[in-house]
């Protein structure tokens, strides 16, 4: 981090704590703008990460980047989401404690993407096995399912989370992810029945219509056109260019199979989704008594079929005594109740898939992705809950930051200096205090006998909390303020600013019919039979949310915190555009200036002695180039030489604390100047010294190697031991490398490289293996035809070996099928042979008995006889049966046979 300070005028500082004017909002925004214009979207406030949405792809989320931040000191590399994730993981593994990462910001600031990046980081960098990969896939694929049912397009964001989500990732003692658990908070049920212009309902409705196959839609009674459904057209933007509903549908269906949803679960789930769409198309008309009636029962029939819940139909029939307006209001209440409880069931189903059955202790890292503080044109009850949640989280942030600061001071032995800050506990008490808070007053009004209205609730607030400094209504306001508050509004002065809430809608028609006998398993699980028997006073939505928020705060208080604050740079999602007015509001709502003030109230910079000394030791002759004593003493000597004043720093047990950024900047500038001076030292001397050291190192190495091998040669005949091991290995290697080039090429080659004495036995084994290999290779290469010829050669060898001149030269000559072809024999001879099949024909020479005159003849061999042929005449026929034997001489071979006339014939 210190290295980046040299470019601070161009790219700002990486940590807002190092701002000279840390109380100036303008200085804060200028630093943020400088970094944003250089595509540096991350900046620290101590250990808190500020993230500005770039609205474009940046090459900072690759696997290479993940590995770069893995296991690295938090401030060693530039600010990044991966640094937050890795720091939480490393501390969890080393200290075996639990952590959480709180991600907040308004819609469109990048909260959901940030939580995805952290999950991906753990999926890539944590150790894994095949079984753990299943857990990782489920953790990652739970996101698209929750986004489909809990996210929607808003004016500010095409994929806005309309619920708060806390996910615990469970790790075993080896740091491997083994399970998870999800908590959801305050799903925006009102979106099911109403969307503002330019907004959409939850993604799942459009994904089902766009991506569902024809048979599924037919069974659900749906058409592909979203314009057919009243709950989908109020925002007038069912089709959005930047959203691919068809592709998202495929991802959701794949996720269902991996998260262990059964086909029955999926069938029931989509039946409920379709039922909500059919509910929205139910129309009421007024009868003669002024009551609401349903004339067209088509939608009722489809609801009964696809949801398998005739109870929903019963609820709708109960609406008949109401007027038309209240009937529509009640219909919407049913749709919101069913969808809200189905979403809770969905989260529980995912949790059962992520649950780890092993009872051994786990450590966890929690991810809290929750809506940020917002001020809208009209702020409803839901917005009141959201801002109350942020008020509590701001209180938690300040308390835990102060606690961490105080603990570090005590650990380092530095006197704690009380830090003044705005304690928003007074606002939290205004909302949540028992019997006196706004939520308690709302509960009383909802459940008291008699008719409660929005105005009676407002009057009760004025009576009970009217004297509170952070509460204002039109009646209680001064003349100037009164103009900006309506008669049905009340205003709270939050930590982030004033917000005016509309009290209309705080009370709604209560219509609850338990659907516990439904044939749809999901509806049956959502509306339990036990709710009918519970005689306790039911909790209001506000109390339920307060209790769940208190439970969340308890969870967070038991863990070590990390914070990510997401900022939206402009309303148009335009890359590179920095809207000062918009960002100034978010800086205020996120409490960043207050957090910076708390962090800077003590010391702006703190580092371990070893790291500080390693970086700046060149600034002091006593510590350069090496300091051989304790690092703390080296730092003390260093800062005295530099000239630090006593009020500028404190020395702790393991760290140096610097109070003012300008002190650090001066030190860094001096370090940069010193680096340039060091670079001016004559290069020639440095180069000669480097060469000499390199040469000396080579000589030392050579001497050691020579000594080692001489000793090995002396002990070469001993059994393998440390003294001769390397020498023997070298001899073995050299022999085998030479043998590789001198291996016999065929079975007749009997040559073999002479081995050294220590390898004689090995050489003998290798020679046998080699010969066997050559023989095997030769045998495998002999064809069936070649084999027959070799067998014939064996027979011929038994007959002629030692009896025929030139026998040895004929051994390697293959036998021929015939010397002459049948066409070379006179046709008359062929007729005389009477069609016997000729097997072999060869020219021979007949010698007369008297005078030994040579005469050319043909010897024709058939299946049964041998013929001696002269031109067109058969001179002699010899039946094989009459053969008595054969004889051989240096001149040739003779056959003996009985003459038919009683004599003997020789050929």
CSV table of N, CA and C in Angstrom, one decimal, residues 730-835:
chain,number,residue,atom,x,y,z
A,730,UNK,N,25.6,-41.7,-10.2
A,730,UNK,CA,26.1,-41.1,-11.4
A,730,UNK,C,26.6,-42.2,-12.3
A,731,UNK,N,27.3,-43.2,-11.7
A,731,UNK,CA,27.8,-44.3,-12.6
A,731,UNK,C,26.6,-45.1,-13.2
A,732,UNK,N,25.6,-45.3,-12.4
A,732,UNK,CA,24.4,-46.0,-12.9
A,732,UNK,C,23.8,-45.2,-14.0
A,733,UNK,N,23.7,-43.9,-13.8
A,733,UNK,CA,23.0,-43.1,-14.8
A,733,UNK,C,23.8,-43.1,-16.1
A,734,UNK,N,25.1,-42.9,-16.0
A,734,UNK,CA,26.0,-42.9,-17.2
A,734,UNK,C,26.0,-44.2,-18.0
A,735,UNK,N,26.0,-45.3,-17.2
A,735,UNK,CA,26.0,-46.6,-17.9
A,735,UNK,C,24.7,-46.8,-18.6
A,736,UNK,N,23.6,-46.5,-18.0
A,736,UNK,CA,22.3,-46.7,-18.6
A,736,UNK,C,22.1,-45.8,-19.8
A,737,UNK,N,22.6,-44.5,-19.7
A,737,UNK,CA,22.5,-43.6,-20.9
A,737,UNK,C,23.3,-44.1,-22.1
A,738,UNK,N,24.5,-44.7,-21.8
A,738,UNK,CA,25.3,-45.3,-22.9
A,738,UNK,C,24.7,-46.6,-23.5
A,739,UNK,N,24.1,-47.4,-22.6
A,739,UNK,CA,23.5,-48.7,-23.0
A,739,UNK,C,22.3,-48.4,-23.9
A,740,UNK,N,21.6,-47.3,-23.7
A,740,UNK,CA,20.5,-46.9,-24.5
A,740,UNK,C,20.9,-46.8,-26.0
A,741,UNK,N,22.1,-46.4,-26.2
A,741,UNK,CA,22.6,-46.2,-27.6
A,741,UNK,C,23.2,-47.4,-28.2
A,742,UNK,N,23.4,-48.5,-27.4
A,742,UNK,CA,24.1,-49.7,-27.8
A,742,UNK,C,23.3,-51.0,-27.6
A,743,UNK,N,22.0,-50.9,-27.6
A,743,UNK,CA,21.2,-52.0,-27.4
A,743,UNK,C,21.2,-52.8,-28.7
A,744,UNK,N,21.3,-54.2,-28.7
A,744,UNK,CA,21.2,-55.0,-29.9
A,744,UNK,C,19.9,-54.8,-30.7
A,745,UNK,N,20.0,-54.8,-32.0
A,745,UNK,CA,18.9,-54.5,-32.9
A,745,UNK,C,18.1,-55.7,-33.3
A,746,UNK,N,18.7,-57.0,-33.2
A,746,UNK,CA,18.0,-58.2,-33.6
A,746,UNK,C,18.5,-59.3,-32.8
A,747,UNK,N,17.9,-60.5,-32.9
A,747,UNK,CA,18.2,-61.7,-32.1
A,747,UNK,C,19.5,-62.3,-32.4
A,748,UNK,N,20.1,-62.0,-33.5
A,748,UNK,CA,21.3,-62.6,-33.9
A,748,UNK,C,22.5,-61.8,-33.4
A,749,UNK,N,22.2,-60.5,-33.0
A,749,UNK,CA,23.3,-59.6,-32.5
A,749,UNK,C,23.6,-60.0,-31.0
A,750,UNK,N,24.7,-60.5,-30.7
A,750,UNK,CA,25.1,-61.0,-29.4
A,750,UNK,C,25.9,-60.0,-28.6
A,751,UNK,N,26.2,-58.8,-29.2
A,751,UNK,CA,27.0,-57.8,-28.5
A,751,UNK,C,26.3,-57.2,-27.4
A,752,UNK,N,27.0,-56.8,-26.3
A,752,UNK,CA,26.4,-56.1,-25.1
A,752,UNK,C,27.5,-55.3,-24.5
A,753,UNK,N,27.1,-54.1,-24.0
A,753,UNK,CA,28.0,-53.1,-23.4
A,753,UNK,C,28.6,-53.6,-22.1
A,754,UNK,N,29.9,-53.6,-22.0
A,754,UNK,CA,30.5,-54.1,-20.7
A,754,UNK,C,30.1,-53.2,-19.6
A,755,UNK,N,29.5,-53.8,-18.5
A,755,UNK,CA,29.1,-52.9,-17.3
A,755,UNK,C,30.2,-52.7,-16.3
A,756,UNK,N,30.1,-51.7,-15.5
A,756,UNK,CA,31.0,-51.6,-14.4
A,756,UNK,C,30.7,-52.6,-13.3
A,757,UNK,N,31.6,-52.9,-12.5
A,757,UNK,CA,31.5,-54.0,-11.5
A,757,UNK,C,30.2,-53.9,-10.6
A,758,UNK,N,29.9,-52.6,-10.3
A,758,UNK,CA,28.8,-52.5,-9.4
A,758,UNK,C,27.4,-52.7,-10.1
A,759,UNK,N,27.5,-52.9,-11.4
A,759,UNK,CA,26.2,-53.0,-12.2
A,759,UNK,C,26.2,-54.3,-12.9
A,760,UNK,N,27.1,-55.3,-12.6
A,760,UNK,CA,27.1,-56.6,-13.4
A,760,UNK,C,25.8,-57.3,-13.3
A,761,UNK,N,25.3,-57.5,-12.1
A,761,UNK,CA,24.1,-58.2,-11.9
A,761,UNK,C,22.9,-57.5,-12.6
A,762,UNK,N,22.9,-56.2,-12.5
A,762,UNK,CA,21.8,-55.4,-13.2
A,762,UNK,C,21.9,-55.6,-14.7
A,763,UNK,N,23.2,-55.5,-15.2
A,763,UNK,CA,23.4,-55.6,-16.6
A,763,UNK,C,22.9,-57.0,-17.2
A,764,UNK,N,23.2,-58.0,-16.4
A,764,UNK,CA,22.8,-59.4,-16.8
A,764,UNK,C,21.3,-59.5,-16.9
A,765,UNK,N,20.6,-59.0,-15.9
A,765,UNK,CA,19.2,-59.0,-16.0
A,765,UNK,C,18.6,-58.2,-17.2
A,766,UNK,N,19.2,-57.0,-17.4
A,766,UNK,CA,18.8,-56.2,-18.5
A,766,UNK,C,19.0,-56.9,-19.9
A,767,UNK,N,20.2,-57.7,-20.0
A,767,UNK,CA,20.4,-58.3,-21.2
A,767,UNK,C,19.4,-59.4,-21.5
A,768,UNK,N,19.0,-60.2,-20.5
A,768,UNK,CA,18.0,-61.2,-20.6
A,768,UNK,C,16.7,-60.6,-21.0
A,769,UNK,N,16.3,-59.5,-20.4
A,769,UNK,CA,15.1,-58.8,-20.7
A,769,UNK,C,15.1,-58.4,-22.2
A,770,UNK,N,16.3,-57.8,-22.6
A,770,UNK,CA,16.4,-57.3,-24.0
A,770,UNK,C,16.2,-58.4,-25.0
A,771,UNK,N,16.9,-59.6,-24.8
A,771,UNK,CA,16.9,-60.7,-25.7
A,771,UNK,C,15.4,-61.2,-25.8
A,772,UNK,N,14.8,-61.4,-24.6
A,772,UNK,CA,13.4,-61.9,-24.6
A,772,UNK,C,12.5,-60.9,-25.4
A,773,UNK,N,12.8,-59.6,-25.2
A,773,UNK,CA,12.0,-58.6,-26.0
A,773,UNK,C,12.2,-58.7,-27.5
A,774,UNK,N,13.4,-58.9,-27.9
A,774,UNK,CA,13.7,-59.0,-29.3
A,774,UNK,C,13.1,-60.3,-29.9
A,775,UNK,N,13.2,-61.4,-29.2
A,775,UNK,CA,12.6,-62.7,-29.6
A,775,UNK,C,11.1,-62.5,-29.7
A,776,UNK,N,10.5,-61.9,-28.7
A,776,UNK,CA,9.1,-61.7,-28.7
A,776,UNK,C,8.6,-60.9,-29.9
A,777,UNK,N,9.4,-59.8,-30.1
A,777,UNK,CA,9.1,-58.9,-31.2
A,777,UNK,C,9.2,-59.6,-32.5
A,778,UNK,N,10.3,-60.5,-32.7
A,778,UNK,CA,10.4,-61.2,-34.0
A,778,UNK,C,9.3,-62.2,-34.2
A,779,UNK,N,8.9,-62.9,-33.1
A,779,UNK,CA,7.9,-64.0,-33.3
A,779,UNK,C,6.5,-63.3,-33.6
A,780,UNK,N,6.3,-62.2,-33.0
A,780,UNK,CA,5.0,-61.5,-33.3
A,780,UNK,C,4.9,-61.0,-34.7
A,781,UNK,N,6.1,-60.8,-35.3
A,781,UNK,CA,6.2,-60.3,-36.7
A,781,UNK,C,6.1,-61.4,-37.8
A,782,UNK,N,6.1,-62.7,-37.4
A,782,UNK,CA,6.1,-63.8,-38.3
A,782,UNK,C,4.6,-64.1,-38.7
A,783,UNK,N,4.3,-64.0,-40.1
A,783,UNK,CA,3.0,-64.3,-40.6
A,783,UNK,C,2.7,-65.8,-40.7
A,784,UNK,N,1.4,-66.1,-40.9
A,784,UNK,CA,1.1,-67.6,-41.0
A,784,UNK,C,1.8,-68.2,-42.2
A,785,UNK,N,1.8,-67.4,-43.3
A,785,UNK,CA,2.5,-67.9,-44.5
A,785,UNK,C,4.0,-68.1,-44.3
A,786,UNK,N,4.6,-67.2,-43.6
A,786,UNK,CA,6.0,-67.2,-43.4
A,786,UNK,C,6.3,-68.4,-42.4
A,787,UNK,N,5.4,-68.7,-41.5
A,787,UNK,CA,5.6,-69.8,-40.6
A,787,UNK,C,5.6,-71.1,-41.3
A,788,UNK,N,4.7,-71.3,-42.3
A,788,UNK,CA,4.7,-72.5,-43.1
A,788,UNK,C,6.0,-72.7,-43.9
A,789,UNK,N,6.5,-71.6,-44.5
A,789,UNK,CA,7.7,-71.7,-45.2
A,789,UNK,C,8.9,-72.1,-44.3
A,790,UNK,N,8.9,-71.6,-43.1
A,790,UNK,CA,10.0,-71.9,-42.1
A,790,UNK,C,9.9,-73.4,-41.8
A,791,UNK,N,8.7,-73.9,-41.6
A,791,UNK,CA,8.5,-75.3,-41.3
A,791,UNK,C,9.1,-76.2,-42.4
A,792,UNK,N,8.8,-75.7,-43.7
A,792,UNK,CA,9.3,-76.4,-44.9
A,792,UNK,C,10.9,-76.4,-44.9
A,793,UNK,N,11.4,-75.2,-44.5
A,793,UNK,CA,12.9,-75.1,-44.4
A,793,UNK,C,13.5,-76.1,-43.4
A,794,UNK,N,12.7,-76.3,-42.3
A,794,UNK,CA,13.2,-77.3,-41.3
A,794,UNK,C,13.3,-78.7,-41.9
A,795,UNK,N,12.2,-79.1,-42.7
A,795,UNK,CA,12.2,-80.4,-43.3
A,795,UNK,C,13.4,-80.5,-44.3
A,796,UNK,N,13.5,-79.4,-45.2
A,796,UNK,CA,14.6,-79.4,-46.2
A,796,UNK,C,16.0,-79.5,-45.5
A,797,UNK,N,16.1,-78.8,-44.4
A,797,UNK,CA,17.4,-78.8,-43.7
A,797,UNK,C,17.7,-80.2,-43.2
A,798,UNK,N,16.7,-81.0,-42.8
A,798,UNK,CA,17.0,-82.4,-42.3
A,798,UNK,C,17.5,-83.3,-43.5
A,799,UNK,N,17.0,-82.9,-44.7
A,799,UNK,CA,17.3,-83.7,-45.9
A,799,UNK,C,18.7,-83.3,-46.5
A,800,UNK,N,18.9,-82.0,-46.6
A,800,UNK,CA,20.1,-81.6,-47.4
A,800,UNK,C,21.3,-81.1,-46.6
A,801,UNK,N,21.1,-80.9,-45.4
A,801,UNK,CA,22.2,-80.2,-44.6
A,801,UNK,C,23.4,-81.1,-44.7
A,802,UNK,N,24.5,-80.6,-45.1
A,802,UNK,CA,25.8,-81.3,-45.2
A,802,UNK,C,25.9,-82.2,-46.4
A,803,UNK,N,24.9,-82.2,-47.3
A,803,UNK,CA,24.9,-83.0,-48.5
A,803,UNK,C,24.9,-82.2,-49.8
A,804,UNK,N,24.7,-80.9,-49.6
A,804,UNK,CA,24.5,-80.1,-50.9
A,804,UNK,C,25.5,-78.9,-50.8
A,805,UNK,N,26.2,-78.8,-51.9
A,805,UNK,CA,27.1,-77.6,-52.0
A,805,UNK,C,26.3,-76.3,-52.1
A,806,UNK,N,26.7,-75.3,-51.4
A,806,UNK,CA,25.9,-74.1,-51.4
A,806,UNK,C,24.7,-74.1,-50.6
A,807,UNK,N,24.6,-75.1,-49.7
A,807,UNK,CA,23.4,-75.2,-48.8
A,807,UNK,C,23.3,-74.0,-47.9
A,808,UNK,N,24.4,-73.6,-47.3
A,808,UNK,CA,24.4,-72.4,-46.4
A,808,UNK,C,23.9,-71.2,-47.0
A,809,UNK,N,24.2,-71.0,-48.3
A,809,UNK,CA,23.8,-69.8,-49.0
A,809,UNK,C,22.3,-69.8,-49.4
A,810,UNK,N,21.7,-71.0,-49.4
A,810,UNK,CA,20.3,-71.1,-49.7
A,810,UNK,C,19.4,-71.0,-48.5
A,811,UNK,N,20.0,-71.0,-47.3
A,811,UNK,CA,19.1,-71.0,-46.1
A,811,UNK,C,18.2,-69.8,-46.1
A,812,UNK,N,18.8,-68.6,-46.3
A,812,UNK,CA,18.0,-67.4,-46.2
A,812,UNK,C,17.1,-67.1,-47.4
A,813,UNK,N,17.1,-68.0,-48.4
A,813,UNK,CA,16.3,-67.8,-49.6
A,813,UNK,C,15.0,-68.4,-49.4
A,814,UNK,N,13.9,-67.8,-49.5
A,814,UNK,CA,12.6,-68.4,-49.3
A,814,UNK,C,12.2,-69.4,-50.5
A,815,UNK,N,11.4,-70.4,-50.1
A,815,UNK,CA,11.0,-71.3,-51.2
A,815,UNK,C,10.1,-70.6,-52.1
A,816,UNK,N,10.2,-71.0,-53.4
A,816,UNK,CA,9.3,-70.5,-54.5
A,816,UNK,C,8.2,-71.5,-54.7
A,817,UNK,N,7.0,-71.0,-55.1
A,817,UNK,CA,5.9,-71.9,-55.4
A,817,UNK,C,6.2,-72.7,-56.6
A,818,UNK,N,6.8,-72.2,-57.6
A,818,UNK,CA,7.2,-72.9,-58.8
A,818,UNK,C,8.3,-72.1,-59.6
A,819,UNK,N,9.1,-72.8,-60.3
A,819,UNK,CA,10.2,-72.1,-61.1
A,819,UNK,C,9.6,-71.6,-62.4
A,820,UNK,N,8.7,-72.4,-63.0
A,820,UNK,CA,8.0,-72.0,-64.2
A,820,UNK,C,6.6,-72.0,-64.0
A,821,UNK,N,5.9,-71.2,-64.8
A,821,UNK,CA,4.4,-71.1,-64.7
A,821,UNK,C,3.8,-72.2,-65.6
A,822,UNK,N,2.6,-72.5,-65.4
A,822,UNK,CA,1.9,-73.5,-66.2
A,822,UNK,C,1.9,-73.2,-67.6
A,823,UNK,N,1.9,-71.9,-67.9
A,823,UNK,CA,1.8,-71.4,-69.3
A,823,UNK,C,3.1,-71.8,-70.1
A,824,UNK,N,4.2,-72.0,-69.3
A,824,UNK,CA,5.5,-72.4,-69.9
A,824,UNK,C,5.6,-73.8,-70.3
A,825,UNK,N,4.6,-74.7,-70.0
A,825,UNK,CA,4.6,-76.1,-70.3
A,825,UNK,C,3.8,-76.3,-71.6
A,826,UNK,N,4.3,-77.1,-72.5
A,826,UNK,CA,3.7,-77.4,-73.8
A,826,UNK,C,2.3,-77.8,-73.6
A,827,UNK,N,1.3,-77.3,-74.4
A,827,UNK,CA,-0.1,-77.7,-74.2
A,827,UNK,C,-0.4,-79.1,-74.4
A,828,UNK,N,0.4,-79.8,-75.3
A,828,UNK,CA,0.2,-81.2,-75.5
A,828,UNK,C,0.6,-82.0,-74.3
A,829,UNK,N,1.6,-81.6,-73.6
A,829,UNK,CA,2.0,-82.2,-72.4
A,829,UNK,C,0.9,-82.1,-71.3
A,830,UNK,N,0.3,-81.0,-71.3
A,830,UNK,CA,-0.8,-80.7,-70.3
A,830,UNK,C,-2.0,-81.7,-70.7
A,831,UNK,N,-2.2,-81.9,-71.9
A,831,UNK,CA,-3.3,-82.9,-72.3
A,831,UNK,C,-3.0,-84.3,-71.9
A,832,UNK,N,-1.7,-84.7,-72.1
A,832,UNK,CA,-1.2,-86.0,-71.7
A,832,UNK,C,-1.3,-86.3,-70.2
A,833,UNK,N,-1.1,-85.2,-69.5
A,833,UNK,CA,-1.2,-85.4,-68.0
A,833,UNK,C,-2.6,-85.6,-67.6
A,834,UNK,N,-3.6,-85.4,-68.5
A,834,UNK,CA,-5.0,-85.6,-68.2
A,834,UNK,C,-5.5,-84.7,-67.0
A,835,UNK,N,-5.1,-83.5,-67.0
A,835,UNK,CA,-5.8,-82.5,-66.1
A,835,UNK,C,-5.3,-82.6,-64.7
